[in-house]
PDB file of C-alpha atoms in Angstrom:
ATOM      1  CA  UNK A   1       1.309 -15.333  -3.295  1.00 25.00           C
ATOM      2  CA  UNK A   2       1.186 -11.561  -3.180  1.00 24.00           C
ATOM      3  CA  UNK A   3      -0.204  -9.650  -6.146  1.00 25.00           C
ATOM      4  CA  UNK A   4      -1.815  -6.354  -7.124  1.00 30.00           C
ATOM      5  CA  UNK A   5      -4.673  -5.504  -9.438  1.00 29.00           C
ATOM      6  CA  UNK A   6      -3.582  -4.238 -12.839  1.00 35.00           C
ATOM      7  CA  UNK A   7      -4.117  -0.472 -12.756  1.00 37.00           C
ATOM      8  CA  UNK A   8      -4.277  -0.095 -16.542  1.00 39.00           C
ATOM      9  CA  UNK A   9      -7.635   1.289 -17.682  1.00 36.00           C
ATOM     10  CA  UNK A  10      -9.543  -0.856 -20.229  1.00 37.00           C
ATOM     11  CA  UNK A  11      -9.833   0.247 -23.862  1.00 38.00           C
ATOM     12  CA  UNK A  12     -13.027   1.877 -25.031  1.00 40.00           C
ATOM     13  CA  UNK A  13     -14.122  -1.180 -27.009  1.00 41.00           C
ATOM     14  CA  UNK A  14     -13.851  -3.370 -23.925  1.00 39.00           C
ATOM     15  CA  UNK A  15     -15.905  -0.906 -21.903  1.00 36.00           C
ATOM     16  CA  UNK A  16     -18.581  -0.726 -24.599  1.00 40.00           C
ATOM     17  CA  UNK A  17     -18.811  -4.517 -24.708  1.00 41.00           C
ATOM     18  CA  UNK A  18     -19.147  -4.648 -20.933  1.00 39.00           C
ATOM     19  CA  UNK A  19     -21.935  -2.067 -20.988  1.00 36.00           C
ATOM     20  CA  UNK A  20     -23.715  -3.905 -23.790  1.00 38.00           C
ATOM     21  CA  UNK A  21     -23.729  -7.106 -21.768  1.00 37.00           C
ATOM     22  CA  UNK A  22     -25.233  -5.362 -18.776  1.00 34.00           C
ATOM     23  CA  UNK A  23     -27.582  -2.771 -20.313  1.00 37.00           C
ATOM     24  CA  UNK A  24     -28.426  -4.402 -23.640  1.00 42.00           C
ATOM     25  CA  UNK A  25     -26.958  -4.349 -27.158  1.00 40.00           C
ATOM     26  CA  UNK A  26     -28.986  -1.347 -28.315  1.00 42.00           C
ATOM     27  CA  UNK A  27     -27.600   0.985 -25.693  1.00 35.00           C
ATOM     28  CA  UNK A  28     -24.729   2.083 -27.915  1.00 35.00           C
ATOM     29  CA  UNK A  29     -26.573   1.763 -31.220  1.00 42.00           C
ATOM     30  CA  UNK A  30     -27.516   5.416 -31.464  1.00 45.00           C
ATOM     31  CA  UNK A  31     -30.721   7.326 -30.804  1.00 42.00           C
ATOM     32  CA  UNK A  32     -31.642   9.237 -27.701  1.00 40.00           C
ATOM     33  CA  UNK A  33     -30.336   7.834 -24.467  1.00 43.00           C
ATOM     34  CA  UNK A  34     -32.326   8.402 -21.332  1.00 43.00           C
ATOM     35  CA  UNK A  35     -30.620  10.380 -18.597  1.00 42.00           C
ATOM     36  CA  UNK A  36     -31.005   7.467 -16.246  1.00 45.00           C
ATOM     37  CA  UNK A  37     -29.157   5.211 -18.670  1.00 49.00           C
ATOM     38  CA  UNK A  38     -26.390   7.788 -19.074  1.00 40.00           C
ATOM     39  CA  UNK A  39     -26.038   8.035 -15.303  1.00 44.00           C
ATOM     40  CA  UNK A  40     -25.900   4.251 -15.043  1.00 45.00           C
ATOM     41  CA  UNK A  41     -23.151   4.050 -17.634  1.00 41.00           C
ATOM     42  CA  UNK A  42     -21.135   6.768 -15.952  1.00 38.00           C
ATOM     43  CA  UNK A  43     -21.510   5.002 -12.615  1.00 44.00           C
ATOM     44  CA  UNK A  44     -20.342   1.750 -14.190  1.00 42.00           C
ATOM     45  CA  UNK A  45     -17.359   3.455 -15.789  1.00 40.00           C
ATOM     46  CA  UNK A  46     -16.368   5.030 -12.485  1.00 40.00           C
ATOM     47  CA  UNK A  47     -16.787   1.704 -10.703  1.00 42.00           C
ATOM     48  CA  UNK A  48     -14.698  -0.117 -13.308  1.00 44.00           C
ATOM     49  CA  UNK A  49     -12.031   2.562 -13.125  1.00 41.00           C
ATOM     50  CA  UNK A  50     -11.848   2.324  -9.346  1.00 39.00           C
ATOM     51  CA  UNK A  51     -11.582  -1.461  -9.506  1.00 39.00           C
ATOM     52  CA  UNK A  52      -8.815  -1.457 -12.118  1.00 42.00           C
ATOM     53  CA  UNK A  53      -6.982   1.239 -10.166  1.00 43.00           C
ATOM     54  CA  UNK A  54      -7.330  -0.617  -6.883  1.00 48.00           C
ATOM     55  CA  UNK A  55      -4.430  -0.339  -4.425  1.00 68.00           C
ATOM     56  CA  UNK A  56      -1.765  -3.005  -4.055  1.00 84.00           C
ATOM     57  CA  UNK A  57      -2.840  -6.100  -2.163  1.00 86.00           C
ATOM     58  CA  UNK A  58      -0.647  -6.345   0.929  1.00 92.00           C
ATOM     59  CA  UNK A  59      -0.231  -9.224   3.358  1.00 94.00           C
ATOM     60  CA  UNK A  60      -1.749  -8.909   6.846  1.00 95.00           C
ATOM     61  CA  UNK A  61      -0.170  -6.015   8.737  1.00 97.00           C
ATOM     62  CA  UNK A  62      -0.001  -4.458  12.183  1.00 98.00           C
ATOM     63  CA  UNK A  63       0.490  -0.786  12.881  1.00 98.00           C
ATOM     64  CA  UNK A  64       3.836   0.578  13.972  1.00 98.00           C
ATOM     65  CA  UNK A  65       2.135   1.860  17.114  1.00 98.00           C
ATOM     66  CA  UNK A  66       1.036  -1.670  17.982  1.00 98.00           C
ATOM     67  CA  UNK A  67       4.463  -3.134  17.243  1.00 97.00           C
ATOM     68  CA  UNK A  68       6.231  -0.488  19.327  1.00 97.00           C
ATOM     69  CA  UNK A  69       3.910  -1.045  22.275  1.00 96.00           C
ATOM     70  CA  UNK A  70       4.444  -4.804  22.071  1.00 95.00           C
ATOM     71  CA  UNK A  71       8.237  -4.618  21.864  1.00 94.00           C
ATOM     72  CA  UNK A  72       8.549  -2.001  24.595  1.00 93.00           C
ATOM     73  CA  UNK A  73       6.587  -4.351  26.866  1.00 93.00           C
ATOM     74  CA  UNK A  74       9.198  -7.092  26.303  1.00 88.00           C
ATOM     75  CA  UNK A  75      12.528  -5.252  26.509  1.00 78.00           C
ATOM     76  CA  UNK A  76      15.680  -6.979  25.366  1.00 78.00           C
ATOM     77  CA  UNK A  77      17.993  -3.973  25.293  1.00 79.00           C
ATOM     78  CA  UNK A  78      19.105  -1.518  27.941  1.00 79.00           C
ATOM     79  CA  UNK A  79      18.042   1.195  25.479  1.00 81.00           C
ATOM     80  CA  UNK A  80      14.427   0.426  24.748  1.00 86.00           C
ATOM     81  CA  UNK A  81      13.155   3.802  23.583  1.00 91.00           C
ATOM     82  CA  UNK A  82      12.130   4.882  20.079  1.00 93.00           C
ATOM     83  CA  UNK A  83      14.517   7.127  18.172  1.00 95.00           C
ATOM     84  CA  UNK A  84      14.157  10.821  19.050  1.00 95.00           C
ATOM     85  CA  UNK A  85      12.410  11.788  15.805  1.00 96.00           C
ATOM     86  CA  UNK A  86       8.675  11.224  15.453  1.00 96.00           C
ATOM     87  CA  UNK A  87       7.392  11.812  11.926  1.00 98.00           C
ATOM     88  CA  UNK A  88       3.670  12.518  11.464  1.00 98.00           C
ATOM     89  CA  UNK A  89       1.895   9.260  10.694  1.00 97.00           C
ATOM     90  CA  UNK A  90       4.606   7.054  12.213  1.00 98.00           C
ATOM     91  CA  UNK A  91       2.255   5.081  14.458  1.00 98.00           C
ATOM     92  CA  UNK A  92      -0.098   4.426  11.515  1.00 98.00           C
ATOM     93  CA  UNK A  93       2.631   2.886   9.336  1.00 98.00           C
ATOM     94  CA  UNK A  94       1.815  -0.720   8.396  1.00 98.00           C
ATOM     95  CA  UNK A  95       4.235  -3.587   9.107  1.00 98.00           C
ATOM     96  CA  UNK A  96       4.218  -7.147   7.788  1.00 98.00           C
ATOM     97  CA  UNK A  97       6.658  -9.955   8.480  1.00 97.00           C
ATOM     98  CA  UNK A  98       7.320 -11.880   5.271  1.00 97.00           C
ATOM     99  CA  UNK A  99       9.032 -15.250   5.000  1.00 95.00           C
ATOM    100  CA  UNK A 100      11.210 -15.293   1.884  1.00 94.00           C
ATOM    101  CA  UNK A 101      12.159 -18.880   2.674  1.00 90.00           C
ATOM    102  CA  UNK A 102      12.336 -20.894   5.918  1.00 88.00           C
ATOM    103  CA  UNK A 103      15.555 -19.130   6.939  1.00 89.00           C
ATOM    104  CA  UNK A 104      15.003 -15.585   5.677  1.00 92.00           C
ATOM    105  CA  UNK A 105      12.475 -13.265   7.275  1.00 94.00           C
ATOM    106  CA  UNK A 106      12.015  -9.575   6.717  1.00 96.00           C
ATOM    107  CA  UNK A 107       9.826  -6.835   8.108  1.00 98.00           C
ATOM    108  CA  UNK A 108       8.347  -4.514   5.500  1.00 98.00           C
ATOM    109  CA  UNK A 109       7.039  -1.054   6.426  1.00 98.00           C
ATOM    110  CA  UNK A 110       4.454   0.733   4.246  1.00 98.00           C
ATOM    111  CA  UNK A 111       3.056   4.234   4.724  1.00 97.00           C
ATOM    112  CA  UNK A 112      -0.513   4.439   5.967  1.00 96.00           C
ATOM    113  CA  UNK A 113      -3.204   4.771   3.308  1.00 91.00           C
ATOM    114  CA  UNK A 114      -3.391   3.549  -0.258  1.00 90.00           C
ATOM    115  CA  UNK A 115      -0.277   3.299  -2.408  1.00 92.00           C
ATOM    116  CA  UNK A 116      -1.030   4.860  -5.773  1.00 90.00           C
ATOM    117  CA  UNK A 117       2.349   4.182  -7.410  1.00 94.00           C
ATOM    118  CA  UNK A 118       5.517   2.226  -6.592  1.00 96.00           C
ATOM    119  CA  UNK A 119       7.588   3.642  -3.738  1.00 98.00           C
ATOM    120  CA  UNK A 120      11.370   3.563  -3.254  1.00 98.00           C
ATOM    121  CA  UNK A 121      12.963   1.008  -0.946  1.00 98.00           C
ATOM    122  CA  UNK A 122      15.290   1.655   1.996  1.00 98.00           C
ATOM    123  CA  UNK A 123      16.988  -1.638   2.874  1.00 98.00           C
ATOM    124  CA  UNK A 124      18.714  -2.075   6.242  1.00 97.00           C
ATOM    125  CA  UNK A 125      22.085  -3.829   6.198  1.00 96.00           C
ATOM    126  CA  UNK A 126      22.199  -6.437   8.982  1.00 94.00           C
ATOM    127  CA  UNK A 127      25.616  -8.019   9.371  1.00 92.00           C
ATOM    128  CA  UNK A 128      25.096 -10.537  12.178  1.00 92.00           C
ATOM    129  CA  UNK A 129      23.024 -13.734  12.005  1.00 94.00           C
ATOM    130  CA  UNK A 130      19.721 -14.006  13.842  1.00 94.00           C
ATOM    131  CA  UNK A 131      21.201 -16.360  16.434  1.00 94.00           C
ATOM    132  CA  UNK A 132      23.660 -13.705  17.657  1.00 93.00           C
ATOM    133  CA  UNK A 133      20.847 -11.277  18.469  1.00 91.00           C
ATOM    134  CA  UNK A 134      18.702 -13.979  20.043  1.00 92.00           C
ATOM    135  CA  UNK A 135      21.577 -15.208  22.194  1.00 91.00           C
ATOM    136  CA  UNK A 136      22.534 -11.721  23.376  1.00 86.00           C
ATOM    137  CA  UNK A 137      19.208  -9.946  23.963  1.00 86.00           C
ATOM    138  CA  UNK A 138      16.517 -12.526  23.244  1.00 89.00           C
ATOM    139  CA  UNK A 139      15.007 -10.890  20.168  1.00 92.00           C
ATOM    140  CA  UNK A 140      16.080 -10.397  16.543  1.00 93.00           C
ATOM    141  CA  UNK A 141      17.409  -7.086  15.233  1.00 93.00           C
ATOM    142  CA  UNK A 142      14.165  -6.324  13.406  1.00 95.00           C
ATOM    143  CA  UNK A 143      12.296  -6.202  16.735  1.00 95.00           C
ATOM    144  CA  UNK A 144      14.578  -3.709  18.486  1.00 94.00           C
ATOM    145  CA  UNK A 145      12.493  -0.693  19.478  1.00 95.00           C
ATOM    146  CA  UNK A 146      14.935   1.839  17.947  1.00 95.00           C
ATOM    147  CA  UNK A 147      14.918  -0.151  14.691  1.00 96.00           C
ATOM    148  CA  UNK A 148      11.112  -0.374  14.572  1.00 97.00           C
ATOM    149  CA  UNK A 149      10.676   3.341  15.246  1.00 97.00           C
ATOM    150  CA  UNK A 150      13.323   4.438  12.724  1.00 97.00           C
ATOM    151  CA  UNK A 151      11.984   2.165   9.971  1.00 98.00           C
ATOM    152  CA  UNK A 152       8.493   3.505  10.686  1.00 98.00           C
ATOM    153  CA  UNK A 153       9.779   7.085  10.399  1.00 98.00           C
ATOM    154  CA  UNK A 154      11.208   6.225   6.979  1.00 98.00           C
ATOM    155  CA  UNK A 155       7.911   4.746   5.822  1.00 98.00           C
ATOM    156  CA  UNK A 156       5.947   7.703   7.202  1.00 98.00           C
ATOM    157  CA  UNK A 157       7.884   9.871   4.742  1.00 98.00           C
ATOM    158  CA  UNK A 158       6.653   7.963   1.722  1.00 97.00           C
ATOM    159  CA  UNK A 159       9.270   5.224   1.345  1.00 98.00           C
ATOM    160  CA  UNK A 160       9.144   1.491   2.060  1.00 98.00           C
ATOM    161  CA  UNK A 161      11.586   0.310   4.720  1.00 98.00           C
ATOM    162  CA  UNK A 162      12.787  -3.293   4.622  1.00 98.00           C
ATOM    163  CA  UNK A 163      14.495  -4.775   7.705  1.00 98.00           C
ATOM    164  CA  UNK A 164      15.909  -8.270   7.068  1.00 97.00           C
ATOM    165  CA  UNK A 165      16.252 -10.986   9.674  1.00 95.00           C
ATOM    166  CA  UNK A 166      18.823 -13.312   8.079  1.00 95.00           C
ATOM    167  CA  UNK A 167      19.887 -16.617   9.560  1.00 95.00           C
ATOM    168  CA  UNK A 168      23.166 -16.485   7.611  1.00 96.00           C
ATOM    169  CA  UNK A 169      23.722 -13.031   6.093  1.00 95.00           C
ATOM    170  CA  UNK A 170      26.232 -13.957   3.367  1.00 95.00           C
ATOM    171  CA  UNK A 171      24.009 -16.749   2.155  1.00 96.00           C
ATOM    172  CA  UNK A 172      20.711 -14.941   2.648  1.00 96.00           C
ATOM    173  CA  UNK A 173      21.285 -11.428   1.282  1.00 96.00           C
ATOM    174  CA  UNK A 174      21.657 -12.569  -2.346  1.00 95.00           C
ATOM    175  CA  UNK A 175      18.351 -14.467  -1.975  1.00 94.00           C
ATOM    176  CA  UNK A 176      16.732 -11.447  -0.342  1.00 95.00           C
ATOM    177  CA  UNK A 177      17.835  -8.997  -3.040  1.00 95.00           C
ATOM    178  CA  UNK A 178      16.694 -11.342  -5.803  1.00 94.00           C
ATOM    179  CA  UNK A 179      13.353 -11.724  -4.040  1.00 95.00           C
ATOM    180  CA  UNK A 180      12.905  -7.943  -3.852  1.00 95.00           C
ATOM    181  CA  UNK A 181      13.658  -7.607  -7.547  1.00 94.00           C
ATOM    182  CA  UNK A 182      11.105 -10.263  -8.515  1.00 94.00           C
ATOM    183  CA  UNK A 183       8.357  -9.627  -5.954  1.00 94.00           C
ATOM    184  CA  UNK A 184       8.827  -6.067  -4.780  1.00 95.00           C
ATOM    185  CA  UNK A 185       6.708  -4.462  -7.486  1.00 95.00           C
ATOM    186  CA  UNK A 186       3.661  -6.517  -6.459  1.00 95.00           C
ATOM    187  CA  UNK A 187       3.962  -5.062  -2.955  1.00 96.00           C
ATOM    188  CA  UNK A 188       4.114  -1.427  -3.986  1.00 97.00           C
ATOM    189  CA  UNK A 189       7.914  -1.225  -4.164  1.00 97.00           C
ATOM    190  CA  UNK A 190      10.093   0.201  -6.917  1.00 97.00           C
ATOM    191  CA  UNK A 191      13.107  -2.148  -7.010  1.00 94.00           C
ATOM    192  CA  UNK A 192      14.911   0.264  -9.337  1.00 94.00           C
ATOM    193  CA  UNK A 193      15.015   2.936  -6.617  1.00 97.00           C
ATOM    194  CA  UNK A 194      16.807   1.564  -3.588  1.00 97.00           C
ATOM    195  CA  UNK A 195      18.922   2.948  -0.780  1.00 97.00           C
ATOM    196  CA  UNK A 196      20.985   1.054   1.761  1.00 97.00           C
ATOM    197  CA  UNK A 197      20.944   2.097   5.403  1.00 97.00           C
ATOM    198  CA  UNK A 198      24.095   0.780   7.046  1.00 93.00           C
ATOM    199  CA  UNK A 199      24.386   1.305  10.817  1.00 86.00           C
ATOM    200  CA  UNK A 200      27.608   0.943  12.725  1.00 78.00           C
ATOM    201  CA  UNK A 201      29.553  -2.256  12.490  1.00 71.00           C
ATOM    202  CA  UNK A 202      27.553  -3.543   9.526  1.00 79.00           C
ATOM    203  CA  UNK A 203      30.013  -1.518   7.444  1.00 82.00           C
ATOM    204  CA  UNK A 204      32.269  -4.569   7.410  1.00 83.00           C
ATOM    205  CA  UNK A 205      29.518  -6.475   5.591  1.00 90.00           C
ATOM    206  CA  UNK A 206      28.658  -3.660   3.201  1.00 90.00           C
ATOM    207  CA  UNK A 207      31.312  -4.413   0.529  1.00 89.00           C
ATOM    208  CA  UNK A 208      29.868  -7.912   0.115  1.00 92.00           C
ATOM    209  CA  UNK A 209      26.301  -6.636  -0.333  1.00 93.00           C
ATOM    210  CA  UNK A 210      27.410  -3.783  -2.590  1.00 90.00           C
ATOM    211  CA  UNK A 211      29.138  -6.275  -4.864  1.00 90.00           C
ATOM    212  CA  UNK A 212      25.975  -8.263  -5.575  1.00 91.00           C
ATOM    213  CA  UNK A 213      24.347  -7.770  -9.016  1.00 90.00           C
ATOM    214  CA  UNK A 214      21.075  -6.471  -7.532  1.00 87.00           C
ATOM    215  CA  UNK A 215      22.978  -3.628  -5.887  1.00 90.00           C
ATOM    216  CA  UNK A 216      23.037  -1.943  -9.280  1.00 90.00           C
ATOM    217  CA  UNK A 217      19.619  -0.568  -8.280  1.00 92.00           C
ATOM    218  CA  UNK A 218      21.056   1.375  -5.343  1.00 95.00           C
ATOM    219  CA  UNK A 219      20.817   5.153  -5.694  1.00 96.00           C
ATOM    220  CA  UNK A 220      21.857   6.230  -2.197  1.00 97.00           C
ATOM    221  CA  UNK A 221      23.856   4.943   0.760  1.00 95.00           C
ATOM    222  CA  UNK A 222      23.610   6.063   4.398  1.00 96.00           C
ATOM    223  CA  UNK A 223      26.430   5.205   6.802  1.00 93.00           C
ATOM    224  CA  UNK A 224      25.988   5.814  10.511  1.00 93.00           C
ATOM    225  CA  UNK A 225      29.151   5.947  12.645  1.00 86.00           C
ATOM    226  CA  UNK A 226      30.787   3.130  10.723  1.00 79.00           C
ATOM    227  CA  UNK A 227      34.288   2.815   9.404  1.00 75.00           C
ATOM    228  CA  UNK A 228      35.207   1.502   5.981  1.00 75.00           C
ATOM    229  CA  UNK A 229      38.880   0.809   5.482  1.00 73.00           C
ATOM    230  CA  UNK A 230      40.671   0.409   2.130  1.00 73.00           C
ATOM    231  CA  UNK A 231      41.231  -3.251   3.011  1.00 76.00           C
ATOM    232  CA  UNK A 232      37.488  -3.868   2.878  1.00 78.00           C
ATOM    233  CA  UNK A 233      37.492  -3.202  -0.835  1.00 73.00           C
ATOM    234  CA  UNK A 234      34.317  -1.123  -1.087  1.00 76.00           C
ATOM    235  CA  UNK A 235      33.985   0.509  -4.490  1.00 78.00           C
ATOM    236  CA  UNK A 236      31.007   2.788  -4.977  1.00 80.00           C
ATOM    237  CA  UNK A 237      29.515   3.422  -8.381  1.00 81.00           C
ATOM    238  CA  UNK A 238      30.002   7.026  -9.499  1.00 82.00           C
ATOM    239  CA  UNK A 239      26.272   7.791  -9.348  1.00 85.00           C
ATOM    240  CA  UNK A 240      25.557   6.735  -5.749  1.00 93.00           C
ATOM    241  CA  UNK A 241      24.775   9.522  -3.284  1.00 96.00           C
ATOM    242  CA  UNK A 242      26.520   9.067   0.070  1.00 95.00           C
ATOM    243  CA  UNK A 243      25.645  10.365   3.536  1.00 95.00           C
ATOM    244  CA  UNK A 244      27.973   9.663   6.461  1.00 93.00           C
ATOM    245  CA  UNK A 245      27.131  10.567  10.064  1.00 93.00           C
ATOM    246  CA  UNK A 246      30.634  10.744  11.544  1.00 90.00           C
ATOM    247  CA  UNK A 247      30.871  10.518  15.330  1.00 88.00           C
ATOM    248  CA  UNK A 248      33.918  11.724  17.241  1.00 84.00           C
ATOM    249  CA  UNK A 249      33.921   9.294  20.165  1.00 84.00           C
ATOM    250  CA  UNK A 250      34.662   5.580  20.275  1.00 76.00           C
ATOM    251  CA  UNK A 251      38.243   4.556  19.605  1.00 65.00           C
ATOM    252  CA  UNK A 252      37.515   1.391  17.598  1.00 69.00           C
ATOM    253  CA  UNK A 253      35.844   3.345  14.821  1.00 70.00           C
ATOM    254  CA  UNK A 254      37.609   6.676  14.989  1.00 75.00           C
ATOM    255  CA  UNK A 255      41.046   5.163  14.494  1.00 79.00           C
ATOM    256  CA  UNK A 256      39.953   4.274  10.952  1.00 78.00           C
ATOM    257  CA  UNK A 257      38.507   7.692  10.151  1.00 83.00           C
ATOM    258  CA  UNK A 258      41.578   9.341   8.570  1.00 85.00           C
ATOM    259  CA  UNK A 259      41.677   6.707   5.836  1.00 82.00           C
ATOM    260  CA  UNK A 260      37.900   6.812   5.420  1.00 84.00           C
ATOM    261  CA  UNK A 261      37.832  10.605   5.170  1.00 86.00           C
ATOM    262  CA  UNK A 262      40.466  10.389   2.456  1.00 86.00           C
ATOM    263  CA  UNK A 263      38.432   7.811   0.518  1.00 84.00           C
ATOM    264  CA  UNK A 264      35.207   9.803   0.790  1.00 87.00           C
ATOM    265  CA  UNK A 265      36.885  13.059  -0.163  1.00 88.00           C
ATOM    266  CA  UNK A 266      38.311  11.416  -3.286  1.00 87.00           C
ATOM    267  CA  UNK A 267      34.815  10.162  -4.137  1.00 89.00           C
ATOM    268  CA  UNK A 268      33.436  13.662  -3.648  1.00 92.00           C
ATOM    269  CA  UNK A 269      36.197  15.232  -5.751  1.00 92.00           C
ATOM    270  CA  UNK A 270      35.033  13.071  -8.661  1.00 90.00           C
ATOM    271  CA  UNK A 271      31.780  15.018  -8.626  1.00 91.00           C
ATOM    272  CA  UNK A 272      29.661  12.533  -6.678  1.00 92.00           C
ATOM    273  CA  UNK A 273      27.043  13.748  -4.175  1.00 94.00           C
ATOM    274  CA  UNK A 274      28.444  13.418  -0.648  1.00 95.00           C
ATOM    275  CA  UNK A 275      27.108  14.754   2.640  1.00 95.00           C
ATOM    276  CA  UNK A 276      29.092  14.390   5.867  1.00 93.00           C
ATOM    277  CA  UNK A 277      27.447  15.142   9.208  1.00 94.00           C
ATOM    278  CA  UNK A 278      30.153  15.752  11.794  1.00 92.00           C
ATOM    279  CA  UNK A 279      29.217  14.862  15.382  1.00 92.00           C
ATOM    280  CA  UNK A 280      32.477  15.289  17.342  1.00 90.00           C
ATOM    281  CA  UNK A 281      30.925  14.752  20.791  1.00 90.00           C
ATOM    282  CA  UNK A 282      28.739  11.772  19.920  1.00 90.00           C
ATOM    283  CA  UNK A 283      29.286   8.042  20.284  1.00 86.00           C
ATOM    284  CA  UNK A 284      28.216   5.157  18.066  1.00 86.00           C
ATOM    285  CA  UNK A 285      24.498   4.370  18.354  1.00 87.00           C
ATOM    286  CA  UNK A 286      23.756   8.031  19.010  1.00 90.00           C
ATOM    287  CA  UNK A 287      20.383   7.451  17.299  1.00 91.00           C
ATOM    288  CA  UNK A 288      19.510   4.749  19.828  1.00 90.00           C
ATOM    289  CA  UNK A 289      21.029   6.183  23.013  1.00 88.00           C
ATOM    290  CA  UNK A 290      21.136   9.979  22.659  1.00 90.00           C
ATOM    291  CA  UNK A 291      17.517  11.060  22.753  1.00 90.00           C
ATOM    292  CA  UNK A 292      18.370  14.696  22.106  1.00 93.00           C
ATOM    293  CA  UNK A 293      17.809  17.444  19.555  1.00 94.00           C
ATOM    294  CA  UNK A 294      21.105  16.816  17.755  1.00 94.00           C
ATOM    295  CA  UNK A 295      20.253  13.173  17.102  1.00 94.00           C
ATOM    296  CA  UNK A 296      16.753  14.089  15.942  1.00 96.00           C
ATOM    297  CA  UNK A 297      18.280  16.667  13.590  1.00 97.00           C
ATOM    298  CA  UNK A 298      20.590  14.047  12.038  1.00 96.00           C
ATOM    299  CA  UNK A 299      17.669  11.671  11.521  1.00 97.00           C
ATOM    300  CA  UNK A 300      15.678  14.429   9.820  1.00 98.00           C
ATOM    301  CA  UNK A 301      18.619  15.318   7.553  1.00 98.00           C
ATOM    302  CA  UNK A 302      18.880  11.639   6.662  1.00 98.00           C
ATOM    303  CA  UNK A 303      15.237  11.491   5.620  1.00 98.00           C
ATOM    304  CA  UNK A 304      15.601  14.613   3.473  1.00 98.00           C
ATOM    305  CA  UNK A 305      18.719  13.088   1.880  1.00 98.00           C
ATOM    306  CA  UNK A 306      16.821   9.892   1.053  1.00 98.00           C
ATOM    307  CA  UNK A 307      13.834  11.806  -0.307  1.00 98.00           C
ATOM    308  CA  UNK A 308      16.066  13.913  -2.550  1.00 97.00           C
ATOM    309  CA  UNK A 309      17.992  10.995  -4.028  1.00 97.00           C
ATOM    310  CA  UNK A 310      15.179   8.440  -4.370  1.00 97.00           C
ATOM    311  CA  UNK A 311      12.781  10.621  -6.345  1.00 88.00           C
TER     312      UNK A 311
END
């Protein structure tokens, strides 16, 4: 069970009773108090305050630097490099693998240092089951080096990244979202401030996730080089901010872009916040394969977008 210490300061009466038990009942009865006694009381008050304001209790973690070194030593992809943006503090980000149930795992990324207040969540959308990744490259999606480095960049900017590892996505995502709503606050998360990060072909799965009741907490949506067609039936709430990194290469996706541009423009015309990053000479998975300044710039713009809309 994961929990955190209640950060609410005790009432004055409770503090006085605690001091009376330790220093004696006459301490607060009036009269002249010795300086040493005053100092002792102040020290106790500060100690009590620090205990009641203790940071969240997290499960055992490893650093992002350790995880990256481990995964790069056991490559499963032909592109085994971190994304081309390195945020300060990325290697110090803390990662824990949490088992929601026997079939649902997720990696959670926290910024380094103490968490003083709940942080927003950036949830990765993973469309394919674990077995597909294991069969193709020998490791789950959450262990891909580009995924680890990008999630760590997100956490280094003061958000909590969550990368699921579902056995059966359509069965497991409802369980995962419910788990975040119930347990997230005990792990330093703010379940009421969520964003979805949807890379590539996971766009086909997005309408299902977006239709779940817990998706009402989503404030922002990031689409990378994906295509959403009218047939998919995605309907965004009017208050969701949308960022789309639109690549110009790759015929499977680009053939759907005219319809998608029309849908997004209509959403924007309704007064909703929309940002489109046009990358006419880039292919899908630019963030994994194109280790260049343009890709790093798009990643940075994405982080600023998330920061602005998850405040």
